[in-house]
Short mmCIF file of C-alpha atoms and ligand atoms in Angstrom, two decimals:
data_model
loop_
_atom_site.label_atom_id
_atom_site.label_comp_id
_atom_site.label_asym_id
_atom_site.label_seq_id
_atom_site.Cartn_x
_atom_site.Cartn_y
_atom_site.Cartn_z
CA MET A 143 -44.11 -23.30 18.38
CA LEU A 144 -41.33 -22.16 16.05
CA TYR A 145 -41.49 -18.76 17.69
CA SER A 146 -41.19 -20.22 21.18
CA LEU A 147 -38.18 -22.16 20.13
CA GLU A 148 -36.64 -18.95 18.61
CA TYR A 149 -37.12 -17.15 21.80
CA PHE A 150 -35.81 -19.87 23.90
CA ALA A 151 -32.85 -20.32 21.66
CA LEU A 152 -32.17 -16.37 21.89
CA PHE A 153 -32.41 -16.59 25.63
CA VAL A 154 -29.83 -19.30 25.94
CA ALA A 155 -27.47 -17.22 23.87
CA ILE A 156 -27.92 -14.35 25.73
CA ILE A 157 -27.33 -16.04 29.30
CA SER A 158 -24.35 -18.17 27.69
CA PHE A 159 -22.91 -14.79 26.40
CA PHE A 160 -22.94 -12.98 30.09
CA SER A 161 -21.62 -16.17 31.74
CA ILE A 162 -18.78 -16.40 29.09
CA HIS A 163 -18.37 -12.47 29.70
CA ILE A 164 -18.49 -12.78 33.29
CA TRP A 165 -16.15 -16.02 33.50
CA ARG A 166 -13.48 -14.02 31.45
CA ILE A 167 -13.42 -10.96 33.48
CA ASN A 168 -13.19 -13.12 36.58
CA ARG A 169 -10.90 -15.73 35.53
CA ASN A 170 -7.78 -14.92 37.37
CA SER A 171 -9.43 -12.07 39.72
CA PRO A 172 -9.56 -13.09 43.45
CA ILE A 173 -12.37 -10.25 43.78
CA PRO A 174 -15.24 -11.58 40.98
CA ASN A 175 -17.19 -8.77 39.56
CA PHE A 176 -20.82 -9.61 38.87
CA PRO A 177 -22.32 -6.96 36.64
CA PRO A 178 -24.88 -5.33 37.37
CA LEU A 179 -23.83 -6.00 41.37
CA GLY A 180 -20.17 -5.37 40.81
CA MET A 181 -17.80 -6.90 43.23
CA ILE A 182 -19.93 -5.87 46.44
CA PRO A 183 -21.34 -9.56 46.72
CA ALA A 184 -17.76 -10.81 47.02
CA ILE A 185 -16.82 -8.36 49.38
CA LEU A 186 -19.95 -8.98 51.62
CA PHE A 187 -19.15 -12.56 51.50
CA ASN A 188 -15.48 -11.98 52.51
CA LEU A 189 -16.49 -9.30 55.04
CA SER A 190 -15.56 -11.16 58.17
CA ASN A 191 -12.05 -11.49 56.70
CA ILE A 192 -12.01 -8.39 54.95
CA HIS A 193 -8.56 -6.92 55.48
CA GLU A 194 -6.71 -10.26 54.41
CA TYR A 195 -9.08 -10.70 51.61
CA ILE A 196 -8.21 -7.15 50.16
CA THR A 197 -4.57 -7.74 50.99
CA SER A 198 -4.67 -10.89 48.60
CA ALA A 199 -6.59 -8.86 45.98
CA LEU A 200 -4.04 -5.83 46.09
CA LYS A 201 -1.02 -8.70 45.86
CA HIS A 202 -2.84 -10.35 42.86
CA HIS A 203 -3.04 -6.76 41.19
CA GLY A 204 0.37 -5.54 41.70
CA GLY A 205 -0.77 -3.00 44.26
CA THR A 206 -3.68 -1.22 42.82
CA PHE A 207 -7.04 -2.09 41.28
CA LYS A 208 -10.54 -0.38 40.94
CA LEU A 209 -13.31 -1.86 43.10
CA ARG A 210 -16.43 -1.73 41.01
CA GLY A 211 -19.83 -1.42 42.96
CA PRO A 212 -23.04 -1.96 41.89
CA LEU A 213 -24.27 -0.05 38.62
CA PHE A 214 -25.68 3.64 39.22
CA THR A 215 -24.28 3.84 42.78
CA ASN A 216 -21.31 5.85 44.21
CA ILE A 217 -19.39 2.74 44.94
CA ASN A 218 -16.60 3.05 42.51
CA PHE A 219 -13.21 3.75 43.90
CA PHE A 220 -9.37 2.68 43.47
CA LEU A 221 -7.62 0.69 46.10
CA THR A 222 -3.85 0.71 46.47
CA SER A 223 -1.07 -0.51 48.69
CA ASP A 224 1.66 1.02 46.25
CA PRO A 225 3.84 3.19 48.55
CA MET A 226 4.57 5.36 45.43
CA ASN A 227 0.84 6.12 44.74
CA VAL A 228 0.36 6.69 48.45
CA HIS A 229 3.45 9.11 48.57
CA HIS A 230 1.80 10.95 45.77
CA ILE A 231 -1.58 11.27 47.27
CA THR A 232 -0.57 12.24 50.61
CA SER A 233 2.43 14.62 49.60
CA LYS A 234 3.58 15.13 45.91
CA ASN A 235 0.09 16.05 44.56
CA PHE A 236 -1.35 16.58 47.95
CA VAL A 237 -3.30 19.81 46.78
CA ASN A 238 -5.42 17.51 44.26
CA TYR A 239 -6.52 15.06 46.95
CA GLY A 240 -9.03 16.31 49.79
CA LYS A 241 -11.48 14.42 51.96
CA GLY A 242 -14.41 15.28 49.78
CA SER A 243 -18.10 15.67 50.49
CA GLU A 244 -18.82 11.95 50.75
CA PHE A 245 -16.22 11.70 53.73
CA HIS A 246 -18.16 14.79 55.31
CA GLU A 247 -21.37 12.98 55.07
CA ILE A 248 -20.16 9.57 55.99
CA PHE A 249 -18.21 11.07 59.30
CA GLU A 250 -20.90 13.47 59.93
CA SER A 251 -20.46 12.75 63.65
CA LEU A 252 -17.20 14.48 63.49
CA GLY A 253 -18.98 17.78 62.65
CA ASP A 254 -16.64 20.50 61.10
CA GLY A 255 -13.57 19.41 63.16
CA ILE A 256 -10.03 18.93 61.64
CA PHE A 257 -10.79 15.38 60.27
CA ASN A 258 -13.87 16.40 58.46
CA SER A 259 -12.40 19.56 57.02
CA ASP A 260 -10.57 20.76 53.87
CA SER A 261 -8.48 23.81 52.34
CA GLN A 262 -8.66 26.80 54.55
CA ASN A 263 -10.76 25.55 57.33
CA TRP A 264 -8.46 22.29 57.68
CA LYS A 265 -5.42 25.02 57.64
CA TYR A 266 -6.72 27.01 60.29
CA GLN A 267 -7.37 24.33 62.49
CA ARG A 268 -3.91 22.29 61.73
CA ASN A 269 -2.05 25.68 62.67
CA LEU A 270 -4.06 25.83 66.25
CA LEU A 271 -3.69 22.47 67.20
CA GLN A 272 0.05 22.04 66.14
CA SER A 273 0.94 25.37 68.24
CA LEU A 274 -1.05 23.75 71.16
CA PHE A 275 0.65 20.19 70.73
CA LYS A 276 4.06 21.38 70.65
CA GLN A 277 3.99 23.35 74.00
CA ASN A 278 6.07 21.55 76.64
CA ILE A 279 3.41 22.34 79.09
CA PHE A 280 0.93 20.13 77.11
CA GLU A 281 3.44 17.22 76.84
CA ASN A 282 4.20 17.26 80.58
CA PHE A 283 0.36 17.59 81.26
CA VAL A 284 -0.05 14.26 79.17
CA ARG A 285 2.73 12.34 81.20
CA LYS A 286 1.03 13.49 84.25
CA VAL A 287 -2.23 12.34 83.37
CA ILE A 288 -1.08 8.96 82.04
CA HIS A 289 1.06 8.38 85.22
CA LYS A 290 -1.98 9.34 87.65
CA LYS A 291 -4.15 6.96 85.57
CA LEU A 292 -1.62 3.98 86.01
CA ASP A 293 -0.99 4.47 89.57
CA ASP A 294 -4.36 4.95 90.83
CA TYR A 295 -6.41 2.69 88.48
CA LEU A 296 -4.54 0.43 85.97
CA LEU A 297 -1.85 -1.02 88.23
CA PRO A 298 -4.00 -1.65 91.27
CA LEU A 299 -6.79 -3.30 89.34
CA LEU A 300 -4.04 -5.58 87.29
CA ASN A 301 -2.80 -6.31 90.87
CA GLU A 302 -6.27 -7.42 91.95
CA VAL A 303 -6.75 -9.64 88.50
CA SER A 304 -3.46 -11.20 89.25
CA LYS A 305 -4.46 -12.32 92.99
CA SER A 306 -8.14 -13.37 91.71
CA ARG A 307 -6.41 -15.80 88.95
CA THR A 308 -9.35 -15.20 86.74
CA SER A 309 -9.20 -14.04 83.23
CA VAL A 310 -10.08 -10.38 82.09
CA ASP A 311 -10.40 -8.86 78.70
CA LEU A 312 -7.56 -6.50 78.18
CA GLN A 313 -9.02 -4.83 75.34
CA ASP A 314 -11.96 -3.57 77.21
CA ILE A 315 -9.63 -2.55 80.02
CA PHE A 316 -7.46 -0.33 77.61
CA GLN A 317 -10.46 0.99 75.92
CA ARG A 318 -11.60 2.32 79.27
CA PHE A 319 -8.52 3.51 80.36
CA THR A 320 -7.57 5.39 77.07
CA PHE A 321 -11.21 6.97 77.09
CA ASP A 322 -10.74 8.15 80.53
CA SER A 323 -7.19 9.55 79.92
CA ILE A 324 -8.09 11.31 76.51
CA CYS A 325 -11.07 12.92 78.29
CA SER A 326 -8.78 14.04 80.93
CA ILE A 327 -6.27 15.50 78.59
CA VAL A 328 -8.89 17.20 76.00
CA LEU A 329 -11.85 18.07 78.48
CA ALA A 330 -10.10 18.25 81.79
CA PHE A 331 -12.74 15.84 82.95
CA ASP A 332 -12.25 11.86 83.83
CA PRO A 333 -15.37 9.89 83.11
CA ASN A 334 -13.93 7.06 85.43
CA CYS A 335 -14.75 4.30 83.29
CA LEU A 336 -12.04 2.04 84.57
CA PRO A 337 -12.49 1.30 88.05
CA ASN A 338 -9.51 0.34 90.36
CA LYS A 339 -11.64 -2.87 91.54
CA LEU A 340 -13.16 -5.57 89.68
CA SER A 341 -16.21 -5.50 91.61
CA GLN A 342 -16.94 -1.90 90.35
CA PHE A 343 -17.13 -2.36 86.46
CA ARG A 344 -20.00 -0.87 84.79
CA GLU A 345 -21.38 -0.12 81.29
CA VAL A 346 -20.50 3.56 80.40
CA ALA A 347 -23.01 4.32 77.67
CA VAL A 348 -20.88 7.12 76.03
CA GLU A 349 -17.95 4.75 75.96
CA LYS A 350 -19.95 2.14 74.02
CA ALA A 351 -21.65 4.93 71.66
CA PHE A 352 -18.21 5.37 70.23
CA ASN A 353 -17.63 1.70 69.23
CA LYS A 354 -21.03 1.38 67.56
CA SER A 355 -20.76 4.74 65.51
CA GLU A 356 -17.32 3.31 64.06
CA VAL A 357 -18.94 -0.07 63.02
CA ALA A 358 -21.88 1.79 61.45
CA ILE A 359 -19.31 4.25 59.71
CA PHE A 360 -17.56 1.08 58.03
CA TYR A 361 -20.72 -0.02 56.70
CA ARG A 362 -21.52 3.10 55.18
CA HIS A 363 -18.34 2.60 52.97
CA LEU A 364 -19.78 -0.45 51.60
CA VAL A 365 -23.61 0.22 51.04
CA PRO A 366 -24.92 2.56 48.24
CA ARG A 367 -25.57 6.22 49.74
CA TRP A 368 -29.20 5.97 49.26
CA LEU A 369 -29.36 2.64 51.23
CA TRP A 370 -27.72 3.68 54.42
CA LYS A 371 -29.78 7.00 54.22
CA LEU A 372 -32.87 4.87 53.86
CA GLN A 373 -32.02 2.90 56.59
CA ARG A 374 -31.22 5.98 58.74
CA TRP A 375 -34.71 7.41 57.68
CA LEU A 376 -36.22 4.09 58.79
CA ARG A 377 -34.09 3.81 61.88
CA ILE A 378 -33.11 0.35 61.18
CA GLY A 379 -29.80 -1.71 61.27
CA HIS A 380 -26.57 0.01 62.09
CA GLU A 381 -28.16 3.34 61.25
CA LYS A 382 -30.30 3.04 64.32
CA ASP A 383 -27.33 2.50 66.53
CA THR A 384 -25.79 5.48 64.89
CA ILE A 385 -28.68 7.77 65.76
CA PHE A 386 -29.00 6.49 69.40
CA GLY A 387 -25.11 6.82 70.00
CA GLN A 388 -24.99 10.32 68.51
CA LYS A 389 -27.65 11.52 70.94
CA ILE A 390 -25.56 10.22 73.80
CA LEU A 391 -22.17 11.85 72.36
CA ASP A 392 -23.61 15.11 71.78
CA GLN A 393 -25.05 15.14 75.42
CA PHE A 394 -21.57 14.10 76.66
CA PHE A 395 -19.95 16.83 74.96
CA CYS A 396 -22.58 19.66 75.86
CA ASP A 397 -22.37 18.78 79.22
CA GLN A 398 -18.46 19.04 79.20
CA ILE A 399 -18.43 22.56 77.16
CA PRO A 400 -21.92 24.19 78.15
CA SER A 401 -22.79 27.29 76.14
CA ASN A 402 -22.51 29.47 79.17
CA ARG A 403 -19.08 28.30 80.24
CA GLU A 404 -16.69 31.27 80.74
CA PHE A 405 -13.17 31.31 79.90
CA ASN A 406 -11.04 33.62 82.19
CA TYR A 407 -7.29 33.52 81.92
CA THR A 408 -5.35 33.26 85.38
CA LYS A 409 -1.51 32.94 85.96
CA ASP A 410 -2.33 29.07 87.01
CA ASP A 411 -2.84 28.25 83.47
CA ASP A 412 0.86 28.14 83.14
CA ASP A 413 1.15 25.48 85.59
CA GLU A 414 0.84 22.12 84.00
CA SER A 415 -1.15 20.65 86.54
CA ASN A 416 -3.83 23.25 85.70
CA PHE A 417 -3.64 22.89 82.14
CA ASP A 418 -6.94 23.03 80.31
CA MET A 419 -6.88 22.31 76.68
CA ILE A 420 -10.68 23.95 75.71
CA LYS A 421 -9.49 26.99 77.64
CA ALA A 422 -5.96 26.91 75.67
CA LEU A 423 -7.93 26.63 72.43
CA VAL A 424 -10.09 29.91 73.04
CA GLU A 425 -6.64 31.45 74.19
CA LYS A 426 -4.83 30.51 71.14
CA SER A 427 -7.46 31.18 68.62
CA GLY A 428 -7.97 34.81 70.09
CA MET A 429 -11.83 34.41 69.66
CA LYS A 430 -13.51 37.50 70.67
CA GLN A 431 -16.73 35.56 70.97
CA VAL A 432 -16.33 31.89 72.04
CA ASP A 433 -17.68 29.44 69.23
CA TYR A 434 -19.00 26.71 71.31
CA LYS A 435 -19.74 24.60 68.53
CA PHE A 436 -16.28 24.69 67.03
CA LEU A 437 -15.01 23.83 70.73
CA ARG A 438 -17.27 20.87 70.69
CA ASP A 439 -16.34 19.56 67.17
CA THR A 440 -12.67 20.12 67.83
CA ALA A 441 -13.06 18.25 71.51
CA VAL A 442 -15.08 15.32 69.51
CA ASN A 443 -12.22 14.80 66.94
CA LEU A 444 -9.46 14.89 69.29
CA VAL A 445 -11.29 12.45 71.85
CA SER A 446 -12.09 9.98 68.76
CA ALA A 447 -8.35 10.31 67.54
CA GLY A 448 -6.67 9.40 70.79
CA ARG A 449 -8.98 6.95 72.35
CA ASP A 450 -9.17 3.95 69.87
CA THR A 451 -6.13 4.40 68.26
CA ILE A 452 -4.00 4.18 71.58
CA SER A 453 -6.25 1.05 72.80
CA ALA A 454 -5.98 -0.91 69.63
CA SER A 455 -2.22 -0.38 69.48
CA LEU A 456 -1.75 -1.50 72.96
CA CYS A 457 -4.06 -4.48 72.57
CA TRP A 458 -2.11 -5.85 69.45
CA PHE A 459 1.11 -4.87 71.00
CA PHE A 460 0.31 -6.62 74.25
CA TRP A 461 -0.99 -9.88 72.31
CA LEU A 462 2.44 -9.90 70.01
CA VAL A 463 4.69 -9.35 73.03
CA SER A 464 2.66 -12.21 75.07
CA THR A 465 3.01 -14.45 72.23
CA HIS A 466 6.65 -13.83 71.40
CA PRO A 467 8.59 -14.42 74.80
CA ASN A 468 11.86 -13.44 73.37
CA VAL A 469 10.53 -10.08 72.62
CA GLU A 470 9.27 -9.78 76.22
CA THR A 471 12.41 -10.75 77.70
CA LYS A 472 14.55 -8.31 75.38
CA ILE A 473 12.06 -5.37 76.44
CA LEU A 474 12.48 -6.19 80.24
CA GLU A 475 16.30 -6.29 79.84
CA GLU A 476 16.38 -2.82 78.16
CA ILE A 477 14.22 -1.30 80.92
CA ARG A 478 16.44 -2.93 83.48
CA GLU A 479 19.65 -1.65 81.82
CA LYS A 480 18.44 1.77 81.10
CA PHE A 481 16.49 2.53 83.83
CA LYS A 482 15.81 0.49 86.71
CA THR A 483 16.74 2.11 90.01
CA ASN A 484 15.45 0.85 93.63
CA GLU A 485 13.25 3.99 93.96
CA GLU A 486 9.63 3.01 94.79
CA ASN A 487 8.35 5.64 92.18
CA TRP A 488 11.00 5.12 89.59
CA LEU A 489 8.41 5.53 86.57
CA ILE A 490 8.49 9.32 86.81
CA SER A 491 11.88 9.70 86.71
CA VAL A 492 12.02 7.68 83.35
CA VAL A 493 9.31 9.48 81.61
CA LYS A 494 11.47 12.38 80.45
CA ASP A 495 13.94 9.54 79.19
CA LEU A 496 11.58 7.31 77.09
CA ASP A 497 13.82 7.94 73.89
CA LYS A 498 16.14 5.65 75.40
CA LEU A 499 14.11 2.56 74.82
CA ILE A 500 15.37 1.76 71.23
CA TYR A 501 14.13 -1.88 71.31
CA LEU A 502 10.76 -1.00 72.79
CA HIS A 503 10.35 1.59 70.20
CA GLY A 504 10.87 -1.06 67.50
CA ALA A 505 8.45 -3.31 69.03
CA LEU A 506 5.90 -0.65 69.12
CA CYS A 507 6.55 0.45 65.48
CA GLU A 508 6.59 -3.19 64.39
CA ALA A 509 2.99 -3.84 66.15
CA LEU A 510 1.65 -0.73 64.25
CA ARG A 511 3.10 -1.98 60.93
CA LEU A 512 1.24 -5.30 61.25
CA PHE A 513 -1.90 -4.01 62.96
CA PRO A 514 -2.40 -0.19 62.10
CA PRO A 515 -5.19 1.32 64.15
CA VAL A 516 -6.47 3.13 61.24
CA PRO A 517 -6.36 0.35 58.57
CA TYR A 518 -7.82 2.23 55.60
CA GLN A 519 -7.65 5.85 54.59
CA HIS A 520 -8.94 7.62 51.66
CA LYS A 521 -8.75 10.85 49.60
CA CYS A 522 -11.13 12.04 46.83
CA ALA A 523 -9.33 13.45 43.56
CA ILE A 524 -10.40 17.10 42.72
CA LYS A 525 -9.07 16.79 39.31
CA SER A 526 -8.24 13.76 37.23
CA ASP A 527 -4.79 12.50 37.55
CA ILE A 528 -2.45 9.73 36.64
CA LEU A 529 -1.20 7.84 39.59
CA PRO A 530 2.57 6.75 39.32
CA SER A 531 1.23 3.13 38.91
CA GLY A 532 -0.15 4.30 35.65
CA ASP A 533 -3.67 4.24 36.53
CA ARG A 534 -6.13 7.18 35.54
CA VAL A 535 -8.14 8.51 38.39
CA ASP A 536 -10.96 10.79 37.13
CA ALA A 537 -12.14 13.75 39.26
CA ASN A 538 -14.26 13.15 42.21
CA THR A 539 -12.89 9.36 42.44
CA MET A 540 -12.12 8.35 45.53
CA VAL A 541 -8.59 6.34 46.14
CA TYR A 542 -8.31 4.39 49.53
CA TYR A 543 -4.96 3.31 50.50
CA SER A 544 -5.03 0.04 52.78
CA VAL A 545 -2.54 0.60 55.44
CA TYR A 546 -2.98 -2.79 56.76
CA SER A 547 -1.93 -4.24 53.50
CA MET A 548 1.09 -1.91 53.35
CA GLY A 549 2.44 -3.53 56.42
CA ARG A 550 2.46 -7.05 54.75
CA MET A 551 4.04 -6.17 51.25
CA GLU A 552 7.22 -8.11 50.52
CA GLN A 553 8.39 -5.30 48.29
CA ILE A 554 8.43 -2.87 51.28
CA TRP A 555 9.42 -4.85 54.02
CA GLY A 556 10.84 -8.14 52.60
CA ASN A 557 10.24 -11.51 52.65
CA ASP A 558 10.01 -11.68 56.32
CA CYS A 559 7.20 -9.33 56.22
CA LEU A 560 4.69 -11.16 58.07
CA GLU A 561 6.90 -11.80 61.20
CA PHE A 562 6.87 -9.72 64.58
CA LYS A 563 10.56 -8.40 64.46
CA PRO A 564 11.50 -5.47 66.37
CA GLU A 565 15.12 -5.72 65.09
CA ARG A 566 13.63 -4.54 61.66
CA TRP A 567 13.87 -0.82 63.32
CA ILE A 568 17.29 -1.07 64.68
CA SER A 569 20.28 -0.10 62.74
CA GLU A 570 23.74 -1.86 63.35
CA LYS A 571 24.68 1.23 65.34
CA GLY A 572 21.80 0.47 67.55
CA MET A 573 19.76 3.42 66.82
CA ASN A 574 16.20 3.57 65.48
CA ILE A 575 15.77 3.34 61.82
CA GLN A 576 13.58 6.08 60.58
CA VAL A 577 11.44 4.74 57.68
CA PRO A 578 9.82 7.08 55.27
CA SER A 579 6.13 7.82 56.37
CA TYR A 580 4.72 6.73 53.09
CA LYS A 581 5.85 3.37 53.84
CA PHE A 582 4.96 3.08 57.47
CA MET A 583 1.63 5.00 56.89
CA ALA A 584 0.14 4.11 60.50
CA PHE A 585 0.23 7.94 61.37
CA ASN A 586 -0.40 8.95 57.96
CA ALA A 587 2.09 10.97 55.78
CA GLY A 588 2.63 14.38 54.23
CA PRO A 589 0.82 17.66 55.46
CA ARG A 590 -2.14 15.56 57.04
CA SER A 591 0.12 13.39 59.06
CA CYS A 592 -1.01 12.81 62.66
CA LEU A 593 -0.51 15.58 65.04
CA GLY A 594 -0.76 13.33 67.95
CA LYS A 595 2.43 10.99 67.04
CA ASN A 596 4.46 12.36 69.73
CA ILE A 597 2.23 12.00 72.72
CA SER A 598 1.10 8.57 71.26
CA PHE A 599 4.70 7.09 71.75
CA ILE A 600 4.84 8.70 75.03
CA GLN A 601 1.50 7.20 76.27
CA LEU A 602 2.32 3.78 74.66
CA LYS A 603 5.77 3.53 76.32
CA MET A 604 4.79 4.72 79.66
CA ILE A 605 2.05 2.00 79.66
CA ALA A 606 4.00 -0.61 78.06
CA ILE A 607 6.86 -0.18 80.80
CA ALA A 608 4.74 -0.05 83.72
CA LEU A 609 2.69 -3.26 83.00
CA LEU A 610 5.32 -5.21 81.44
CA TRP A 611 7.50 -4.51 84.38
CA ASN A 612 5.13 -5.30 86.90
CA PHE A 613 3.02 -8.10 85.31
CA HIS A 614 3.14 -11.24 82.88
CA PHE A 615 0.15 -11.43 80.82
CA GLN A 616 -0.62 -15.09 79.33
CA VAL A 617 -3.09 -14.93 76.50
CA VAL A 618 -5.82 -17.37 77.19
CA GLU A 619 -5.61 -20.60 74.63
CA GLY A 620 -8.44 -21.13 72.59
CA GLN A 621 -9.86 -17.92 71.81
CA SER A 622 -9.78 -16.56 68.36
CA VAL A 623 -7.84 -13.31 67.94
CA CYS A 624 -8.81 -11.31 64.70
CA PRO A 625 -9.39 -7.79 63.76
CA SER A 626 -13.15 -6.49 63.94
CA VAL A 627 -14.80 -5.21 60.83
CA SER A 628 -14.61 -1.38 61.70
CA ILE A 629 -12.78 1.74 60.86
CA VAL A 630 -10.71 1.09 63.83
CA LEU A 631 -8.61 -2.37 64.03
CA HIS A 632 -10.03 -3.59 67.22
CA MET A 633 -9.98 -7.25 68.04
CA LYS A 634 -13.39 -8.60 67.10
CA HIS A 635 -13.57 -10.74 70.28
CA GLY A 636 -11.30 -8.94 72.73
CA LEU A 637 -8.48 -10.17 74.31
CA GLN A 638 -8.62 -12.50 77.36
CA VAL A 639 -5.45 -12.81 79.60
CA ARG A 640 -4.42 -14.16 82.69
CA VAL A 641 -2.26 -11.58 84.73
CA THR A 642 0.72 -12.81 87.19
CA LYS A 643 2.49 -10.25 88.96
CA ARG A 644 6.40 -10.16 88.59
CA SER A 645 8.94 -10.30 91.24
CA ASN A 646 11.79 -8.07 89.87
C1 LIG B 181 -1.34 5.23 68.07
C2 LIG B 181 -2.03 6.14 68.12
C3 LIG B 181 -2.60 6.94 66.66
C4 LIG B 181 -2.49 6.62 65.62
C5 LIG B 181 -2.06 5.43 64.83
C6 LIG B 181 -3.13 8.02 64.63
C7 LIG B 181 -3.15 7.76 63.45
C8 LIG B 181 -3.59 8.84 62.58
C9 LIG B 181 -4.01 9.03 61.42
C10 LIG B 181 -3.91 7.74 60.23
C11 LIG B 181 -4.55 10.14 60.87
C12 LIG B 181 -4.87 10.75 59.57
C13 LIG B 181 -6.46 10.70 59.64
C14 LIG B 181 -6.95 11.47 58.46
O1 LIG B 181 -6.18 12.08 57.67
O2 LIG B 181 -8.09 10.66 58.15
C15 LIG B 181 -4.30 10.78 62.13
C16 LIG B 181 -4.47 12.29 62.16
C17 LIG B 181 -4.73 12.96 63.43
N1 LIG B 181 -4.33 12.77 64.43
FE1 LIG B 181 -3.63 10.84 65.20
N2 LIG B 181 -3.31 9.02 65.54
C18 LIG B 181 -3.05 8.45 66.82
C19 LIG B 181 -2.92 9.25 68.01
C20 LIG B 181 -3.47 10.33 68.14
C21 LIG B 181 -3.65 11.05 69.17
C22 LIG B 181 -3.27 10.45 70.77
C23 LIG B 181 -4.14 12.54 69.12
C24 LIG B 181 -4.41 13.70 69.86
C25 LIG B 181 -5.02 13.61 70.74
C26 LIG B 181 -4.09 12.43 67.45
C27 LIG B 181 -4.43 13.83 66.79
C28 LIG B 181 -4.57 13.71 65.56
C29 LIG B 181 -4.89 14.87 64.76
C30 LIG B 181 -5.47 16.15 65.04
C31 LIG B 181 -5.16 14.55 63.25
C32 LIG B 181 -5.69 15.32 62.12
C33 LIG B 181 -4.24 15.81 61.24
C34 LIG B 181 -5.13 16.46 60.07
O3 LIG B 181 -5.91 16.07 59.54
O4 LIG B 181 -3.99 17.54 59.85
N3 LIG B 181 -3.92 11.46 66.99
N4 LIG B 181 -3.92 10.36 63.07
#
């Protein structure tokens, strides 16, 4: 009896000790740590609101904290929104921060393409793509593709929508549009996901496969490696979708770049109407024997890079503009003042002069600041290092930077950081203000900054002008507009809008 009482007292003492310990470490923390499970229960509990939750935790911790996962797992990394830390990782001490082997495993669908490469392999691909992207013929080809897709598909479709008076999901429309256009740009093949008639909408498996694999990749960041590998082995949960999606994607890219495809250079290749990116890659790389895996990996990376980023940017931009009528009016005034002629096909003449649209550029940057299509990025320290915030990063430790949170930091953008204000990007002299990329991180910073930034602004501006000039978009009331839980900042429930034709 005496022994039982002693054991009971000991048990109560141990429980009390741990409870007090857990209470002490979590007293002021917005993300409680429950050893041995770490902060993962809190993260999972707040998953539906993860970007805001992480933002408030970063604010609480002064911009940087260590996220602790369950004991004996690989989940233990730094999270930061401190621009000095980000500048250090992406530029100043760039050589010490790579993507790491874990990144390669999580993003295995990208193969050995540029996003998934480090050191010499990355450098080689970066130089190759950079030399291709900076050619005039490439930029002109992009303009041509977007112009044709607008004229033949998007504008006629929205015209029909405006007559039908029904609501449509603008996110679905933008995803189809950008998938068609990026495939046309990279593969010289248009999968025609976006019809020009409402009655012709159909599910496109390859387009849906991209979305599902992005969600699965997000979850791989949050669960221990052994768990998602087990799920993959058992073919359950999100991993089941990835296996299925991967097969569809592999088949799609194999069909477009078959191993028996021949590449002959002809004089017509200098003409932008005949531009073929895959052929240009073979030419530029000087391959003696065509490396089909390399070409497919490059194509997968570029299609992934250009599809969702552009469609997500468009969705948030149109939502913000539609809910801020004063911004919409100013954009239309700017287009009228700088461009409008009575010509039927006036859009063609303005595409070379897009830099004149100072206010529109500000509005797009503002949408990208508040809703960056890639909300998180991460790097892995090669050797141990001290961040400018004073935090010590051990070798092989991941550092995540939340681009979403950075767009909401008073220290960077001022007290009105949550407001949508295109004027923020315009100087007193009426020019666009250049914000250092380590503060405005939507396109990443340093040697690994986005290679598609220029063509992205070209596309976004062309689409914004054509759509806003011709139509007014009214967001359907009562729907919940919030970010999805994915590696790309889509809208969780899409964006239902009603469309009315403008009489300009
Ligand atoms: C609004 C549109 C876009 C946004 C917000 C965006 C954002 C980004 C970000 C954040 C990165 C860094 C990713 C990382 O290191 O893991 C990146 C890299 C890259 N982007 Fe974009 N991107 C956009 C459009 C495009 C387009 C249209 C293309 C070309 C088809 C493109 C091509 C690339 C490439 C090749 C890289 C790899 C750079 C490297 O690792 O050296 N991007 N982009």
